[in-house]
Short mmCIF file of N, CA and C in Angstrom, two decimals:
data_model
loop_
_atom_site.label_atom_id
_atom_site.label_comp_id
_atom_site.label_asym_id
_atom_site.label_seq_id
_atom_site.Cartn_x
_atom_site.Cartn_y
_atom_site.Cartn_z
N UNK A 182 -13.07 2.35 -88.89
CA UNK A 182 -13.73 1.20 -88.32
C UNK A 182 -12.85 0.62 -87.22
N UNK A 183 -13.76 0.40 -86.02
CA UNK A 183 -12.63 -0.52 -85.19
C UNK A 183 -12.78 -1.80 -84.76
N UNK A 184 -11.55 -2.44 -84.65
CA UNK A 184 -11.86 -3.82 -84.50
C UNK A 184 -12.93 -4.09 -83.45
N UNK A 185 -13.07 -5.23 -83.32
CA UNK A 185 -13.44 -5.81 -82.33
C UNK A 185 -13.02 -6.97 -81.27
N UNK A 186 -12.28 -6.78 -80.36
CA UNK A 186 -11.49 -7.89 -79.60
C UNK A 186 -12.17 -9.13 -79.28
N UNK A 187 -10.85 -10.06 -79.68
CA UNK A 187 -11.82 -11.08 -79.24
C UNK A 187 -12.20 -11.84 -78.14
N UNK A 188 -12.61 -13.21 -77.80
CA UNK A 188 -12.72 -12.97 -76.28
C UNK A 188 -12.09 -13.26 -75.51
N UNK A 189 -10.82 -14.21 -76.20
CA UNK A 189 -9.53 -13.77 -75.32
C UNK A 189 -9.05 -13.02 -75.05
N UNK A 190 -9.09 -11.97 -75.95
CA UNK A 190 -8.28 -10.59 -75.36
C UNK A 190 -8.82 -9.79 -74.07
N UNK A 191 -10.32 -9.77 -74.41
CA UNK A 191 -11.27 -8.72 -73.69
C UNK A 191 -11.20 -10.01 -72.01
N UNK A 192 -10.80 -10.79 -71.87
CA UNK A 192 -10.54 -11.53 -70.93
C UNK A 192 -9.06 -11.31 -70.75
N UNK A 193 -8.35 -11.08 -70.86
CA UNK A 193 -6.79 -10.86 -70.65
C UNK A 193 -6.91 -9.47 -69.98
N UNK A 194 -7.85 -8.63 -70.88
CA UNK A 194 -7.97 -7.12 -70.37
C UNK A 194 -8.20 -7.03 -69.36
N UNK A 195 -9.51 -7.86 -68.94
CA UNK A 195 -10.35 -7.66 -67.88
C UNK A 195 -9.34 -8.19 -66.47
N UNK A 196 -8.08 -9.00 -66.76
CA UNK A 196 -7.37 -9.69 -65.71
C UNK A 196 -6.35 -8.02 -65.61
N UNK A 197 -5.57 -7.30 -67.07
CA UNK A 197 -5.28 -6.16 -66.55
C UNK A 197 -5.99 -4.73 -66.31
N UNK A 198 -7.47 -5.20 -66.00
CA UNK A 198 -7.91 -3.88 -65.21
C UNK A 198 -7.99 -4.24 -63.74
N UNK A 199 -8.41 -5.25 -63.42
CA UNK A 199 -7.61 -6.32 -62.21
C UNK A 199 -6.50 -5.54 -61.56
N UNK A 200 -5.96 -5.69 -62.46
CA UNK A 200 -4.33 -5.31 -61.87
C UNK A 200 -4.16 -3.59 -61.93
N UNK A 201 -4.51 -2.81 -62.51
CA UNK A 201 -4.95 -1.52 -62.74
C UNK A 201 -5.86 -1.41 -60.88
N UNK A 202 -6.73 -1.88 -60.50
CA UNK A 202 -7.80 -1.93 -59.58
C UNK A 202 -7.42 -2.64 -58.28
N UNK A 203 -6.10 -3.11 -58.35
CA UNK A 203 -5.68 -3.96 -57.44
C UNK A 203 -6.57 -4.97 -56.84
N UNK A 204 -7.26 -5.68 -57.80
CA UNK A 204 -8.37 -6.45 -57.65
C UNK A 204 -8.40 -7.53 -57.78
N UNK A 205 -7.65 -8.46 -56.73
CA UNK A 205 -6.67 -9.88 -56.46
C UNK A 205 -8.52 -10.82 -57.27
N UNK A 206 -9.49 -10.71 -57.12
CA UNK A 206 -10.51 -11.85 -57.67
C UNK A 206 -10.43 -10.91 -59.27
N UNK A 207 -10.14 -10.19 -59.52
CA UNK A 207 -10.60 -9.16 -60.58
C UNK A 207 -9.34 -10.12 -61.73
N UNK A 208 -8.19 -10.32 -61.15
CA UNK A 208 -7.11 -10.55 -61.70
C UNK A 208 -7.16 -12.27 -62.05
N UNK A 209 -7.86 -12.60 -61.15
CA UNK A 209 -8.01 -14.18 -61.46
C UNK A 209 -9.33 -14.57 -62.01
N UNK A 210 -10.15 -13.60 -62.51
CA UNK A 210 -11.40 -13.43 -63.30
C UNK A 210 -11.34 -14.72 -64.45
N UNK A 211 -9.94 -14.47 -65.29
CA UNK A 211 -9.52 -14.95 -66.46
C UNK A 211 -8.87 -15.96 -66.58
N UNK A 212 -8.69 -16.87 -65.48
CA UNK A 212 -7.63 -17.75 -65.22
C UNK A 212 -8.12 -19.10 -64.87
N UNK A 213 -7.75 -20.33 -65.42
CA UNK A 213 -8.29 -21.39 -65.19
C UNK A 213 -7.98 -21.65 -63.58
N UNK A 214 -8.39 -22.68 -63.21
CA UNK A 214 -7.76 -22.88 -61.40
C UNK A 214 -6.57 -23.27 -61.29
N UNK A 215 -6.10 -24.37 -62.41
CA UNK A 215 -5.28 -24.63 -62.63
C UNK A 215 -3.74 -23.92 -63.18
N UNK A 216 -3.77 -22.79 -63.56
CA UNK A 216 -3.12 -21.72 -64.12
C UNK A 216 -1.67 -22.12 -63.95
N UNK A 217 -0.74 -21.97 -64.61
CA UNK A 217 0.44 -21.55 -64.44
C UNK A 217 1.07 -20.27 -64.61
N UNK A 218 1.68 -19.70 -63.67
CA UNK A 218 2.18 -18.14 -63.36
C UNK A 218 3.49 -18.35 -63.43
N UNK A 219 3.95 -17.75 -64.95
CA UNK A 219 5.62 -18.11 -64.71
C UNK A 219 6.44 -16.75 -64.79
N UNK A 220 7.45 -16.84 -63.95
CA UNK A 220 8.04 -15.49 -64.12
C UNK A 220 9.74 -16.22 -64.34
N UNK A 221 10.82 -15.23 -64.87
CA UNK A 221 11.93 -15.74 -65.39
C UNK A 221 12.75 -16.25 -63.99
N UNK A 222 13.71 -16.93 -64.20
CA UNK A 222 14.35 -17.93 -63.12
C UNK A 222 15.05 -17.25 -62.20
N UNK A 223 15.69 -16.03 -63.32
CA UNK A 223 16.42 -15.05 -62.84
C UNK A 223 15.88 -14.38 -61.19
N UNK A 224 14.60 -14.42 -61.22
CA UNK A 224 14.14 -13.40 -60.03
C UNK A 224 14.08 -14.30 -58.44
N UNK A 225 14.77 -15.25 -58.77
CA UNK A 225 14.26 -16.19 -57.85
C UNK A 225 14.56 -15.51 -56.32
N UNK A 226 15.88 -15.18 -56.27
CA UNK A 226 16.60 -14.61 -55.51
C UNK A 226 15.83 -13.54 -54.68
N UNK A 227 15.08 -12.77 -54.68
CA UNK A 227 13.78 -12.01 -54.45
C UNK A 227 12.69 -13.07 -54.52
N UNK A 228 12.57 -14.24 -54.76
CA UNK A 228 11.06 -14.91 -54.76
C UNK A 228 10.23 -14.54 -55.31
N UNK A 229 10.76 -13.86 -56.90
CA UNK A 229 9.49 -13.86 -57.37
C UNK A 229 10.29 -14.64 -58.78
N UNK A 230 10.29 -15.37 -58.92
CA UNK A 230 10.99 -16.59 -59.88
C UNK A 230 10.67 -17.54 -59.88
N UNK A 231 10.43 -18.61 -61.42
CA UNK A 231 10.22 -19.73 -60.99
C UNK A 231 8.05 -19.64 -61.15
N UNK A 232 7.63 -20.81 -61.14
CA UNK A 232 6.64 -20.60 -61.71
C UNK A 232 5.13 -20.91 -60.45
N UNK A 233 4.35 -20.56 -60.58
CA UNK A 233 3.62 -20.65 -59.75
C UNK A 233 2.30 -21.65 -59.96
N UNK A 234 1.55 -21.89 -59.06
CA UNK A 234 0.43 -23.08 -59.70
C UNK A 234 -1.07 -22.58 -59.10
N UNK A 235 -2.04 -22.21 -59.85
CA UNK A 235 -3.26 -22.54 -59.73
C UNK A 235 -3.26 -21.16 -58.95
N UNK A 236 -4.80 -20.23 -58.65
CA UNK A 236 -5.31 -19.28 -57.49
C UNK A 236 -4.85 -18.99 -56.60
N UNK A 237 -3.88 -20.25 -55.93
CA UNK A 237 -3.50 -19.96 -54.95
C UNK A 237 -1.94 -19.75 -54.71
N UNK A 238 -1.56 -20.32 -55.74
CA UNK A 238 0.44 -19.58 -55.96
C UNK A 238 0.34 -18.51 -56.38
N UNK A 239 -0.77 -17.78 -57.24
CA UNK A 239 -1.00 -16.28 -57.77
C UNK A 239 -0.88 -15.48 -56.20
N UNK A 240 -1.85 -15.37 -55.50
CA UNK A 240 -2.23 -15.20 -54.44
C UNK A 240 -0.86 -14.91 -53.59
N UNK A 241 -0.18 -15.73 -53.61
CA UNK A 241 0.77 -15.58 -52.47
C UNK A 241 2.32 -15.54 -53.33
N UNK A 242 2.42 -15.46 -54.33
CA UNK A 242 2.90 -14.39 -55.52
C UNK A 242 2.78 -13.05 -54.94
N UNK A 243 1.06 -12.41 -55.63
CA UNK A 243 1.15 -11.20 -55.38
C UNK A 243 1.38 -10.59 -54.10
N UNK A 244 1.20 -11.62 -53.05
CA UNK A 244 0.83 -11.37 -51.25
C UNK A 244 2.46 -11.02 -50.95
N UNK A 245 3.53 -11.56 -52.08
CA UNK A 245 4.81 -11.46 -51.77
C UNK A 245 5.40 -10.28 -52.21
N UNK A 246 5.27 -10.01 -53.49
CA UNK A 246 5.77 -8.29 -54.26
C UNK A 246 6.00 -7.64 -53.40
N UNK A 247 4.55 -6.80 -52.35
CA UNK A 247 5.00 -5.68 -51.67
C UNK A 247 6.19 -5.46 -50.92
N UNK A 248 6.80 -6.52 -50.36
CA UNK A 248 7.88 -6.99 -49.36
C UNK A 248 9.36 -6.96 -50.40
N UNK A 249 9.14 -6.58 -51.79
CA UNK A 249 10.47 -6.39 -52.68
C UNK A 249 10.09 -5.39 -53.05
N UNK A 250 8.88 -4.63 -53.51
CA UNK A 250 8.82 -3.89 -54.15
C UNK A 250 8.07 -2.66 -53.91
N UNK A 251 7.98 -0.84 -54.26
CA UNK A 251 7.24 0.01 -53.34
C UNK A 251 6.50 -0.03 -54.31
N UNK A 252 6.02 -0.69 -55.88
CA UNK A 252 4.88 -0.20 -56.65
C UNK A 252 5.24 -1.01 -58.32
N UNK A 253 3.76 -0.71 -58.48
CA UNK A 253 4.03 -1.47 -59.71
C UNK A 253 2.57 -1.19 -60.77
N UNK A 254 3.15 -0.85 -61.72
CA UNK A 254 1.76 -0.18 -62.41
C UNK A 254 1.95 -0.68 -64.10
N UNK A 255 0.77 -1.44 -64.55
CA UNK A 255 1.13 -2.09 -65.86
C UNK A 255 0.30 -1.24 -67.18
N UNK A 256 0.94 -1.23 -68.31
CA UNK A 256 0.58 -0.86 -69.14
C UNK A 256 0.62 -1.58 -70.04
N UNK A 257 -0.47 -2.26 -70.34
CA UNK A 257 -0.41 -3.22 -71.66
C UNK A 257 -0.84 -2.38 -72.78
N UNK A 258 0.31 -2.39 -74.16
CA UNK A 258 0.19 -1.58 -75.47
C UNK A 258 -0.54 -2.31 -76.60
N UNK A 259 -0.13 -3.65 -76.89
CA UNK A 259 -0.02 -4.24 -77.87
C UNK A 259 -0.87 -5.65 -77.94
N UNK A 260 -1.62 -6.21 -78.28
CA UNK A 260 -2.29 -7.24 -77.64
C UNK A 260 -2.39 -8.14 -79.19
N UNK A 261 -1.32 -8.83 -79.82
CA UNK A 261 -1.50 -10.25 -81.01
C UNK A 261 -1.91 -11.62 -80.46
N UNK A 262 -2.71 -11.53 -81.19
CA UNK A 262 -3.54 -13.62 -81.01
C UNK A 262 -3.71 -14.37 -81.93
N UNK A 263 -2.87 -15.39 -81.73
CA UNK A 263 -2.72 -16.23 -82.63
C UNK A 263 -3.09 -17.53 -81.87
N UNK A 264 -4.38 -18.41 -82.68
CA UNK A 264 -4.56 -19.63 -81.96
C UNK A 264 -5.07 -19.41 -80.71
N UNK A 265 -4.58 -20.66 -79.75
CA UNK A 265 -4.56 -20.15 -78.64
C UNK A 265 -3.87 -19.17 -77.73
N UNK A 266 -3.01 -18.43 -77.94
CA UNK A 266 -2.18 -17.42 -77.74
C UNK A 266 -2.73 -16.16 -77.86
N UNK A 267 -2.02 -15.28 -76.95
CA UNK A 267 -2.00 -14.06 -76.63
C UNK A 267 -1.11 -13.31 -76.22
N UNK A 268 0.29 -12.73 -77.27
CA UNK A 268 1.08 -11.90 -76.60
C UNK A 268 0.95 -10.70 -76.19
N UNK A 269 1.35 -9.90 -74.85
CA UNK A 269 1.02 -8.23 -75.17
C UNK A 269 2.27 -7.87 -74.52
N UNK A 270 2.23 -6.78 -75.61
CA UNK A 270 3.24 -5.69 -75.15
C UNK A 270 3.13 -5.15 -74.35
N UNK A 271 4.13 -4.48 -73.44
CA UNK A 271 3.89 -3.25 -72.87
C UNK A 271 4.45 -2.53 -71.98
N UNK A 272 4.86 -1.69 -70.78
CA UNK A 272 5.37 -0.97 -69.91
C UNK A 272 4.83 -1.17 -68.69
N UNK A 273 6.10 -1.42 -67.66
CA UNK A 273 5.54 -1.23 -66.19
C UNK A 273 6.25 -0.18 -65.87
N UNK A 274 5.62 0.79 -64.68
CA UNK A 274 6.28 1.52 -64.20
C UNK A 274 6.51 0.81 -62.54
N UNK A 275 7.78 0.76 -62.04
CA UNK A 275 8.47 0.02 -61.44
C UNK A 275 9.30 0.89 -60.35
N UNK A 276 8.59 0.82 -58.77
CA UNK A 276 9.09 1.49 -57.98
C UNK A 276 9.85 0.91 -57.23
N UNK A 277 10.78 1.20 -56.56
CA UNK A 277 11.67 0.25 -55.45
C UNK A 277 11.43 0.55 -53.78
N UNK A 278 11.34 0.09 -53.21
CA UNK A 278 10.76 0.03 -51.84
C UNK A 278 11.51 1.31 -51.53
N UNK A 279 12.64 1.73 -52.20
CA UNK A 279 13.66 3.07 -51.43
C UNK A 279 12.89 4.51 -52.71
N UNK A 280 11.80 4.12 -53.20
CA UNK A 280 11.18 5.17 -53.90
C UNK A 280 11.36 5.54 -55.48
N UNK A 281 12.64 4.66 -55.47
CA UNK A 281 13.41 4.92 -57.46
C UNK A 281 12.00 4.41 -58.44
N UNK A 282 11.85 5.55 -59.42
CA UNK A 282 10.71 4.74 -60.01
C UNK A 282 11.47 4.38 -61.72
N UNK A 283 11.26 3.37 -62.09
CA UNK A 283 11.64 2.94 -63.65
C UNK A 283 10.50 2.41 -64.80
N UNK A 284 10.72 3.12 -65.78
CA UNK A 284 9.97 2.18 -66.44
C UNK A 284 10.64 1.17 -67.61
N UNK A 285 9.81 -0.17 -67.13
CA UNK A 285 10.50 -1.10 -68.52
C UNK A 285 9.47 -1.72 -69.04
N UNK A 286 9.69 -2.76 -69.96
CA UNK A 286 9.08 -3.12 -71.06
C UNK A 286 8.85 -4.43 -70.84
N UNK A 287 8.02 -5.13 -71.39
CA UNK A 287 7.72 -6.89 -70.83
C UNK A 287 6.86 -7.13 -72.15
N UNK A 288 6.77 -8.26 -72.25
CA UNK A 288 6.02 -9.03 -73.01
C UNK A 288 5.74 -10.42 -71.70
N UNK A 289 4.30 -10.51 -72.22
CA UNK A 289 3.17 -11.23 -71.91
C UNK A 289 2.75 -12.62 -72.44
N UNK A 290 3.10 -14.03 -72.63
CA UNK A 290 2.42 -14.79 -73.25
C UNK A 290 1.96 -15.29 -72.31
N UNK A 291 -0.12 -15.24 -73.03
CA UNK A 291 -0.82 -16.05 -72.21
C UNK A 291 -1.31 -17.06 -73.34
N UNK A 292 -1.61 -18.16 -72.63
CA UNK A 292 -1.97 -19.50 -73.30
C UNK A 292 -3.36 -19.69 -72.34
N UNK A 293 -4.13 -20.14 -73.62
CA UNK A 293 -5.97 -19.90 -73.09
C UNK A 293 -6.32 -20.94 -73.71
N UNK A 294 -7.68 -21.41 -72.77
CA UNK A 294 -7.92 -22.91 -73.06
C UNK A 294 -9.74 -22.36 -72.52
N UNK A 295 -10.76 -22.92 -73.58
CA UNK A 295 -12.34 -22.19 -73.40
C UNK A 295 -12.41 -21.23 -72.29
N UNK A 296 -11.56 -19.97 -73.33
CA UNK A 296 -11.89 -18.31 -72.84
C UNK A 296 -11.50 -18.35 -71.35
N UNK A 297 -10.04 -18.97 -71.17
CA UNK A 297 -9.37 -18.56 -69.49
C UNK A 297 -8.03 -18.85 -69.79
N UNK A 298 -7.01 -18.23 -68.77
CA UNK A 298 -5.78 -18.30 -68.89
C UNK A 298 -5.49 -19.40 -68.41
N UNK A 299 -4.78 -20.47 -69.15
CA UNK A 299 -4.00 -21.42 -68.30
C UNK A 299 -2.53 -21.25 -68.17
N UNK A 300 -2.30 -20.30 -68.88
CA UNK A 300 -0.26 -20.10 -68.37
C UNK A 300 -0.42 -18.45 -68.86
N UNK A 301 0.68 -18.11 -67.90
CA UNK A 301 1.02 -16.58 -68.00
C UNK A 301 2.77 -16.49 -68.04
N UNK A 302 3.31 -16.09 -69.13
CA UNK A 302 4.89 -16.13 -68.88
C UNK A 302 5.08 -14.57 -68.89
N UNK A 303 5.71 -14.15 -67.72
CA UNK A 303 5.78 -12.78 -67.73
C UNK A 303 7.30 -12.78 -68.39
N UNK A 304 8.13 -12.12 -69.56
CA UNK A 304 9.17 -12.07 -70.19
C UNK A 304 9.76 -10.64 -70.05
N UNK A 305 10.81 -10.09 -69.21
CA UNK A 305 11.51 -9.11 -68.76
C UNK A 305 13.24 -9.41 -68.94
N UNK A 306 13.61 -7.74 -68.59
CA UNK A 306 14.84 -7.45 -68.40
C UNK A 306 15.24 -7.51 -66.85
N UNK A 307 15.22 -9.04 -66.58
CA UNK A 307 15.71 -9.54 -65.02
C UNK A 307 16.93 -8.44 -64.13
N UNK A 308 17.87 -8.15 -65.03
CA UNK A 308 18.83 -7.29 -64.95
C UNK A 308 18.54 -5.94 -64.11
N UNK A 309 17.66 -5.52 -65.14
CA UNK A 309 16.90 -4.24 -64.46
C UNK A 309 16.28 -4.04 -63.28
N UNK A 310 15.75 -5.29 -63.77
CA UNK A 310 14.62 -5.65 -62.33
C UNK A 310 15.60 -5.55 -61.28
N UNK A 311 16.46 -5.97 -60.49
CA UNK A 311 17.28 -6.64 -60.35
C UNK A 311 18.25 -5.40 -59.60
N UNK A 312 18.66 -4.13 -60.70
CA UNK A 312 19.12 -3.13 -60.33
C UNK A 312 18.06 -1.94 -59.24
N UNK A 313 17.05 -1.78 -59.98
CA UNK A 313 15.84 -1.42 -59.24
C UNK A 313 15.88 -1.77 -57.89
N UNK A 314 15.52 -3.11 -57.97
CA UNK A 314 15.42 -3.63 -56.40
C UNK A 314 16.20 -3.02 -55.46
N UNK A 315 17.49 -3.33 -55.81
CA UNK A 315 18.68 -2.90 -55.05
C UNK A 315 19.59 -1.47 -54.87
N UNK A 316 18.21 -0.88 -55.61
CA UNK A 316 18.17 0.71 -55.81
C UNK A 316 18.03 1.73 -54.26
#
C-alpha cells in the first residue's frame, strides 16, 4: 500500500519539480508572497547568505547563483511532516563555474501556513560549499 502525501508535501514537491524544470513561477507555485528564503550566514561572502523576503528576494537570489555557480541539481530523498513543518532530505549535485562537480547533502525546513511556504531554511555544509566555489 502506498501512502498518500499530504498537501504540504505534494506542494513542496511541486516547488522541487520547479527547480528540476528551472521553472522560476513553477518554484514559487508554493510560496506565500511573503516567504522567507533563508540560507546559512556562512555564504554571505558569495551573496548567497543571509535571508531573503517575499517573490521577489527569491527571484534575484536565484537571478544571482549563476554568477557563483556552473550548476545545480536537487534531489529531495526524504520528506517528514510534522504540524506545520516539512523537513526533506536530500542531495545536490553541485558544479563550480571551473566545471568540478560535487555532491552534498542538505536538509530543508519548510514552514507552511494554508498549503504555502512561508519560510524555507536551506541547512548545508557551508565549508564545502565554499571549497567548491573556489574550486
Amino acid at each position: 500500500m502506498t501512502a498518500v502525501a499530504s498537501r504540504n508535501i505534494e506542494t513542496i514537491r511541486a516547488c522541487y519539480a520547479g527547480f528540476r524544470d528551472r521553472d522560476i513561477e513553477g518554484i514559487l507555485s508554493g510560496m506565500h508572497p511573503d516567504v522567507e528564503w533563508v540560507h546559512p550566514a556562512g555564504m554571505a561572502k558569495y551573496g548567497l547568505g543571509g535571508t531573503k523576503l517575499g517573490h521577489a528576494g527569491i527571484k534575484e537570489f536565484l537571478a544571482h547563483v549563476p554568477s557563483v555557480l556552473g550548476g545545480m541539481r536537487l534531489a529531495p530523498e526524504e520528506f517528514i511532516e510534522q504540524g506545520d513543518r516539512v523537513v526533506v532530505f536530500g542531495t545536490r549535485e553541485v558544479t563550480s563555474r571551473g566545471g568540478r562537480t560535487v555532491t552534498l547533502d542538505f536538509v530543508h525546513s519548510w514552514t507552511m501556513r494554508d498549503g504555502k511556504a512561508t519560510r524555507m531554511e536551506d541547512i548545508f555544509d557551508t565549508v564545502a560549499f565554499h571549497e567548491l566555489i573556489e574550486s
